[in-house]
Amino acid sequence: MRILAIETSCDETAAAVVEDGRRLLSNVVATQIELHRRFGGVFPEVASRQHVLAIQPVVRQALDEADIGPARRLDAVAVTHGPGLAGSLLVGVNAAKGLAFAAGLPLLGVNHLEGHIYSNWVQPPEDESQAAQELFPTLVLIVSGGHTEIVLMRGHCQYERLGATLDDAAGEAFDKVARLLKLGFPGGPAIQRAAEGGNGARFALPRALRHDPTHRFDFSFSGLKTAVINLLRSLEAEGAALDDAALLRDLAASFQAAVAEVLVEKLAAAAQATGARQVCICGGVSANRALRDGAQARFAALGLPLHVPPLFLCTDNAAMIGSAAFFRAGCAPAAANPFALDVHAGLPLST
Ligand code: KG4
Ligand code: ZN
């Protein structure tokens, strides 16, 4: 089954052609990062207008690179319809409706979080054995700009939410702390760069809910951000400044260590409690080196297979949407009237 997938939920205009949920025939991402940088975050109206400009060339390129034409046809069109920015989602959904209607193809609506999960099932071109296998229960950590959740899958498309953040998402914490450290947008990659060679043990920052029995698999990151604010104040009172390169390195490394440690620790506890047979991490923050290294060491010690997508599939892309659409099509009947598909900014992950 060959699917054209479209993703426009936030600030990337993306289109991909995916075969049988795993094989990438093309994967095009037009990022808007430069446009939003001067606002210090994603500016929703600017994002939707840019999607309008980019969607046609991006889809065209994805079809061309996959060699879609009379000799190689599509079987369906898939599109992210939530969660995300409503105005941005609308551009992708309307483009997908137009394409599906014109080509007489089924239209499949995909949840963005389900997309992130299935980024682990897409075969990385450099090493196909890295992709997740049909091993259930599978435990998943979703860590993106808007979500931080631990989800247990007892089969394809079956989701049981074990825990989530009570306040900020992990990516949001990276973005907010990057702003405090004057590192710019997007915060995650900026903090990772700033933390290189830093001492993550220099500043003791909180690991919230670490030993809280009623929130075993939940997270909280807003207190961590406040702790960074307080630490900066006391450092400034002592005469220290962020232009001290060693200080900035250690601050960034200490913050990154606090986030990565609590994510890995709770994920490992959930894996042991549920008897998971494989573990997956996904979403923009899964690109983080400290998190990837920490998780790899921990799950190797536990003897559990760990999957983390290649970097280009961690942040938003359409390949993961094409993969999720394929597996979802195998679980659920197609919608009676796919053209009634609407956008849903707060769409929850559902079985
Ligand atoms: O999944 P994603 O591209 O978009 C959402 O669905 O939200 O995630 C974006 C988030 C941002 O908060 C960004 O700062 C974070 O992922 N991120 C990172 C890294 N790369 C992106 N966080 C930490 N380390 C990174 N290397
Ligand atoms: Zn995302």
Coordinates of C-alpha atoms and ligand atoms in Angstrom, one line a residue:
M1 CA 0.0 0.0 0.0
R2 CA 1.5 3.3 -1.2
I3 CA 0.5 6.4 0.8
L4 CA 1.0 10.1 0.1
A5 CA 1.2 11.7 3.6
I6 CA 1.0 15.4 4.5
E7 CA 1.9 17.0 7.7
T8 CA 1.3 20.7 8.6
S9 CA 0.4 20.7 12.3
C10 CA 3.0 23.3 13.4
D11 CA 5.9 24.9 11.6
E12 CA 7.1 22.3 9.1
T13 CA 5.4 21.8 5.8
A14 CA 6.0 18.1 5.0
A15 CA 5.0 15.5 2.4
A16 CA 6.2 11.9 2.0
V17 CA 5.4 8.8 0.1
V18 CA 5.6 5.6 2.3
E19 CA 5.1 2.0 1.1
D20 CA 3.6 -0.6 3.5
G21 CA 4.2 1.6 6.5
R22 CA 7.9 1.1 6.6
R23 CA 9.6 1.9 3.3
L24 CA 10.3 5.6 2.5
L25 CA 10.0 6.4 -1.2
S26 CA 10.3 10.2 -0.5
N27 CA 10.4 12.5 2.4
V28 CA 10.3 16.3 2.0
V29 CA 10.3 18.8 4.9
A30 CA 10.2 22.6 4.4
T31 CA 11.0 24.1 7.8
Q32 CA 9.9 27.6 8.8
I33 CA 12.4 28.0 11.6
E34 CA 14.1 31.0 10.1
L35 CA 10.7 32.8 9.7
H36 CA 9.8 32.3 13.4
R37 CA 13.2 32.9 14.9
R38 CA 12.7 36.6 15.3
F39 CA 9.5 36.0 17.3
G40 CA 11.3 33.6 19.6
G41 CA 8.7 30.9 19.0
V42 CA 6.1 29.8 16.4
F43 CA 3.8 32.6 15.3
P44 CA 0.6 30.8 14.3
E45 CA -0.7 33.2 11.6
V46 CA 2.7 33.4 10.0
A47 CA 2.9 29.5 10.1
S48 CA -0.4 29.0 8.3
R49 CA 0.4 31.6 5.6
Q50 CA 3.7 29.9 5.0
H51 CA 2.1 26.5 4.7
V52 CA -0.2 27.9 2.0
L53 CA 2.9 29.0 0.0
A54 CA 4.8 25.8 0.6
I55 CA 2.3 23.0 0.4
Q56 CA 2.1 22.6 -3.4
P57 CA 5.8 22.6 -4.2
V58 CA 6.5 20.3 -1.2
V59 CA 3.8 17.8 -2.3
R60 CA 5.0 18.0 -6.0
Q61 CA 8.6 17.2 -4.9
A62 CA 7.5 14.3 -2.7
L63 CA 5.5 12.8 -5.7
D64 CA 8.4 13.4 -8.1
E65 CA 11.0 11.9 -5.9
A66 CA 8.9 8.8 -5.3
D67 CA 8.4 8.6 -9.1
I68 CA 4.6 8.6 -8.7
G69 CA 2.9 8.6 -12.1
P70 CA 1.1 6.3 -14.5
A71 CA 3.5 3.4 -13.8
R72 CA 3.6 3.8 -10.0
R73 CA 0.3 4.8 -8.4
L74 CA -0.8 5.8 -5.0
D75 CA -3.4 3.9 -2.9
A76 CA -4.4 6.6 -0.4
V77 CA -3.7 10.1 0.9
A78 CA -3.1 10.6 4.6
V79 CA -3.0 13.8 6.6
T80 CA -2.5 15.0 10.1
H81 CA -5.7 16.5 11.4
G82 CA -4.7 17.2 15.0
P83 CA -3.4 17.9 17.6
G84 CA -1.7 21.2 16.5
L85 CA -2.3 24.7 15.4
A86 CA -5.8 24.9 13.8
G87 CA -4.9 27.3 11.0
S88 CA -1.8 25.2 10.1
L89 CA -3.7 21.9 10.2
L90 CA -6.4 23.3 7.9
V91 CA -3.9 23.9 5.1
G92 CA -2.7 20.3 5.1
V93 CA -6.2 18.9 5.5
N94 CA -7.7 20.9 2.7
A95 CA -4.8 20.1 0.4
A96 CA -5.2 16.4 1.1
K97 CA -8.9 16.5 0.5
G98 CA -8.3 18.2 -2.9
L99 CA -5.7 15.7 -3.9
A100 CA -7.7 12.6 -2.7
F101 CA -10.9 13.9 -4.4
A102 CA -9.2 14.7 -7.7
A103 CA -7.3 11.4 -7.8
G104 CA -10.3 9.3 -6.5
L105 CA -8.2 8.0 -3.6
P106 CA -9.3 7.2 0.0
L107 CA -8.5 10.0 2.5
L108 CA -7.1 9.0 5.9
G109 CA -6.9 11.3 8.9
V110 CA -4.0 10.8 11.3
N111 CA -3.3 11.8 14.8
H112 CA 0.1 13.7 15.0
L113 CA 1.1 11.8 18.2
E114 CA 0.3 8.5 16.6
G115 CA 2.5 9.7 13.8
H116 CA 5.4 10.3 16.2
I117 CA 4.9 6.8 17.6
Y118 CA 5.1 5.2 14.2
S119 CA 8.3 7.2 13.3
N120 CA 9.9 4.2 15.1
W121 CA 8.4 1.7 12.6
V122 CA 9.8 3.5 9.5
Q123 CA 13.0 1.8 8.4
P124 CA 16.0 4.0 8.7
P125 CA 17.9 3.8 5.3
E126 CA 21.2 3.3 7.0
D127 CA 20.2 0.4 9.2
E128 CA 16.7 -1.3 8.7
S129 CA 17.2 -3.5 11.7
Q130 CA 16.8 -0.4 13.9
A131 CA 13.1 -0.1 13.2
A132 CA 10.6 -1.3 15.9
Q133 CA 9.3 -4.9 15.5
E134 CA 5.9 -6.5 16.1
L135 CA 6.7 -7.0 19.7
F136 CA 3.9 -6.2 22.2
P137 CA 3.5 -4.8 24.7
T138 CA 5.5 -1.9 23.4
L139 CA 6.2 1.0 25.7
V140 CA 6.5 4.4 24.1
L141 CA 7.8 7.7 25.4
I142 CA 6.5 10.7 23.4
V143 CA 8.5 13.8 24.0
S144 CA 7.7 16.8 21.8
G145 CA 7.2 20.5 22.0
G146 CA 3.6 20.0 23.1
H147 CA 3.4 16.6 24.7
T148 CA 5.3 14.3 27.2
E149 CA 3.5 11.0 27.7
I150 CA 4.3 7.4 28.5
V151 CA 2.0 5.1 26.4
L152 CA 1.6 1.3 26.5
M153 CA 0.7 -0.4 23.2
R154 CA -0.7 -3.9 23.5
G155 CA -1.0 -4.1 19.7
H156 CA -1.0 -1.8 16.8
C157 CA -3.2 1.3 17.3
Q158 CA -4.0 0.3 20.9
Y159 CA -2.9 3.0 23.3
E160 CA -3.1 3.1 27.1
R161 CA -1.7 6.3 28.6
L162 CA 0.3 5.4 31.7
G163 CA 1.4 8.9 32.5
A164 CA 2.0 12.4 31.2
T165 CA 3.3 15.8 32.2
L166 CA 1.2 17.7 34.7
D167 CA 2.4 21.0 33.3
D168 CA 5.0 21.9 30.7
A169 CA 6.1 19.4 28.0
A170 CA 9.8 18.5 27.9
G171 CA 10.3 20.3 24.6
E172 CA 8.5 23.4 26.1
A173 CA 10.9 23.3 29.1
F174 CA 13.9 23.2 26.6
D175 CA 12.5 26.1 24.7
K176 CA 11.7 28.2 27.8
V177 CA 15.1 27.5 29.5
A178 CA 16.9 28.3 26.2
R179 CA 15.2 31.7 26.3
L180 CA 16.3 32.3 29.9
L181 CA 19.9 31.4 28.9
K182 CA 19.5 33.7 25.8
L183 CA 20.2 30.8 23.5
G184 CA 17.4 31.5 21.0
F185 CA 14.8 29.4 19.2
P186 CA 14.3 26.4 18.8
G187 CA 15.6 25.8 22.3
G188 CA 16.3 22.0 22.3
P189 CA 19.1 22.0 19.7
A190 CA 20.5 25.3 21.1
I191 CA 20.7 23.8 24.6
Q192 CA 22.3 20.6 23.4
R193 CA 25.0 22.6 21.5
A194 CA 25.6 24.9 24.5
A195 CA 25.9 21.9 26.8
E196 CA 28.7 20.2 24.8
G197 CA 31.6 19.4 27.1
G198 CA 29.7 20.9 30.1
N199 CA 29.5 19.4 33.6
G200 CA 25.9 18.2 34.1
A201 CA 26.5 17.6 37.8
R202 CA 27.7 21.1 38.6
F203 CA 24.2 22.5 39.5
A204 CA 21.7 20.3 41.4
L205 CA 18.4 20.9 39.7
P206 CA 15.1 19.2 40.7
R207 CA 13.9 15.9 39.3
A208 CA 10.2 16.4 40.1
L209 CA 7.9 13.6 41.1
R210 CA 10.8 11.2 41.2
H211 CA 9.7 9.3 44.2
D212 CA 6.0 10.3 44.1
P213 CA 3.9 7.0 44.3
T214 CA 0.7 8.6 43.0
H215 CA 2.5 10.0 40.0
R216 CA 4.9 7.1 39.2
F217 CA 4.8 7.7 35.5
D218 CA 3.9 11.4 35.4
F219 CA 6.3 14.3 34.9
S220 CA 6.5 18.0 35.9
F221 CA 8.9 20.4 34.3
S222 CA 7.6 23.9 35.4
G223 CA 9.4 23.7 38.7
L224 CA 12.7 23.0 36.9
K225 CA 12.2 26.1 34.8
T226 CA 11.6 28.1 38.1
A227 CA 14.7 26.5 39.6
V228 CA 16.8 27.7 36.6
I229 CA 15.4 31.3 37.1
N230 CA 16.3 31.2 40.8
L231 CA 19.7 29.8 40.1
L232 CA 20.4 32.5 37.5
R233 CA 19.3 35.2 40.0
S234 CA 21.6 33.9 42.7
L235 CA 24.5 33.5 40.3
E236 CA 24.0 37.1 39.1
A237 CA 23.9 38.3 42.7
E238 CA 27.3 36.7 43.1
G239 CA 28.5 38.7 40.0
A240 CA 28.5 35.8 37.5
A241 CA 27.2 36.4 34.0
L242 CA 26.0 34.2 31.1
D243 CA 28.8 35.5 28.9
D244 CA 31.1 33.2 31.1
A245 CA 31.3 30.4 28.6
A246 CA 32.1 27.7 31.2
L247 CA 29.2 28.7 33.4
L248 CA 26.8 28.7 30.4
R249 CA 28.0 25.2 29.4
D250 CA 27.5 23.8 32.9
L251 CA 24.1 25.4 33.3
A252 CA 22.9 24.0 29.9
A253 CA 24.4 20.6 30.7
S254 CA 22.9 20.5 34.2
F255 CA 19.4 21.4 32.9
Q256 CA 19.7 18.8 30.1
A257 CA 20.8 16.1 32.6
A258 CA 17.9 16.8 34.8
V259 CA 15.4 16.4 32.0
A260 CA 17.0 13.3 30.4
E261 CA 17.5 11.6 33.8
V262 CA 13.9 11.9 34.9
L263 CA 12.6 10.8 31.5
V264 CA 14.8 7.7 31.4
E265 CA 14.2 6.8 35.0
K266 CA 10.4 6.9 34.7
L267 CA 10.4 5.1 31.3
A268 CA 12.6 2.3 32.8
A269 CA 10.3 2.0 35.8
A270 CA 7.3 1.8 33.5
A271 CA 9.0 -0.9 31.3
Q272 CA 9.7 -3.0 34.4
A273 CA 6.2 -2.6 35.8
T274 CA 4.4 -3.5 32.5
G275 CA 6.7 -6.2 31.2
A276 CA 7.2 -4.4 28.0
R277 CA 9.0 -6.3 25.3
Q278 CA 10.4 -3.3 23.5
V279 CA 10.7 0.4 24.2
C280 CA 10.4 3.3 21.8
I281 CA 11.2 7.0 22.2
C282 CA 9.8 9.6 19.8
G283 CA 9.1 13.3 19.2
G284 CA 11.4 16.3 18.8
V285 CA 13.2 15.9 22.1
S286 CA 14.1 12.3 21.2
A287 CA 16.8 14.0 19.0
N288 CA 18.6 14.9 22.2
R289 CA 22.0 13.3 22.6
A290 CA 21.9 13.1 26.4
L291 CA 18.5 11.5 26.3
R292 CA 19.5 9.0 23.6
D293 CA 22.7 8.0 25.3
G294 CA 21.1 7.8 28.7
A295 CA 18.3 5.6 27.4
Q296 CA 20.6 3.4 25.4
A297 CA 22.8 2.7 28.5
R298 CA 19.8 2.1 30.7
F299 CA 17.9 -0.3 28.4
A300 CA 21.0 -2.1 27.4
A301 CA 21.5 -2.8 31.2
L302 CA 17.9 -4.0 31.4
G303 CA 18.3 -6.2 28.3
L304 CA 15.4 -4.5 26.6
P305 CA 15.4 -3.5 22.9
L306 CA 15.2 0.3 22.6
H307 CA 14.2 2.1 19.4
V308 CA 14.9 5.8 18.8
P309 CA 14.2 7.2 15.3
P310 CA 17.1 8.5 13.2
L311 CA 17.4 12.3 13.7
F312 CA 15.5 13.3 10.6
L313 CA 12.4 11.4 11.8
C314 CA 12.5 12.8 15.4
T315 CA 11.1 16.3 14.6
D316 CA 8.0 16.8 12.6
N317 CA 7.8 15.0 9.2
A318 CA 5.3 13.3 7.0
A319 CA 7.0 9.9 6.7
M320 CA 5.7 9.1 10.2
I321 CA 2.2 10.1 9.2
G322 CA 2.3 7.8 6.2
S323 CA 3.5 4.9 8.5
A324 CA 0.8 5.6 11.1
A325 CA -1.9 5.7 8.4
F326 CA -0.9 2.3 7.1
F327 CA -1.0 0.6 10.5
R328 CA -4.2 2.4 11.4
A329 CA -5.8 1.3 8.2
G330 CA -5.1 -2.3 9.3
C331 CA -6.9 -1.7 12.6
A332 CA -9.9 0.4 11.8
P333 CA -12.4 0.6 8.9
A334 CA -12.2 3.7 6.7
A335 CA -14.4 6.6 7.7
A336 CA -17.8 6.5 6.0
N337 CA -17.4 10.0 4.6
P338 CA -13.7 10.9 4.7
F339 CA -14.4 14.3 3.2
A340 CA -16.1 15.3 6.5
L341 CA -12.6 15.1 8.1
D342 CA -12.1 18.2 10.3
V343 CA -9.1 19.6 12.1
H344 CA -9.0 19.2 15.9
A345 CA -6.4 21.3 17.8
G346 CA -6.6 19.2 20.9
L347 CA -7.1 15.8 19.4
P348 CA -6.3 13.1 22.0
L349 CA -4.5 9.8 21.1
S350 CA -7.3 7.2 20.8
T351 CA -7.4 3.5 20.3
Ligands
KG4_1 O1 8.0 16.9 17.6 P1 8.4 18.3 17.4 O2 9.2 18.6 16.2 O3 7.1 19.2 17.3 C1 6.0 19.0 18.1 O4 5.2 18.1 17.8 O5 5.9 19.7 19.2 O6 9.2 18.8 18.7 C2 9.7 20.1 18.8 C3 10.4 20.2 20.1 C4 10.8 21.6 20.5 O7 10.5 21.9 21.8 C5 12.4 21.5 20.3 O8 13.1 22.4 21.2 C6 12.6 20.1 20.7 O9 11.5 19.4 20.1 N1 13.9 19.6 20.2 C7 14.9 19.2 21.0 C8 16.0 18.8 20.2 N2 15.6 19.0 18.9 C9 14.3 19.4 18.9 N3 15.0 19.1 22.4 C10 16.1 18.7 22.9 N4 17.2 18.4 22.2 C11 17.2 18.4 20.8 N5 18.3 18.1 20.1
ZN2 ZN 5.5 16.8 16.5

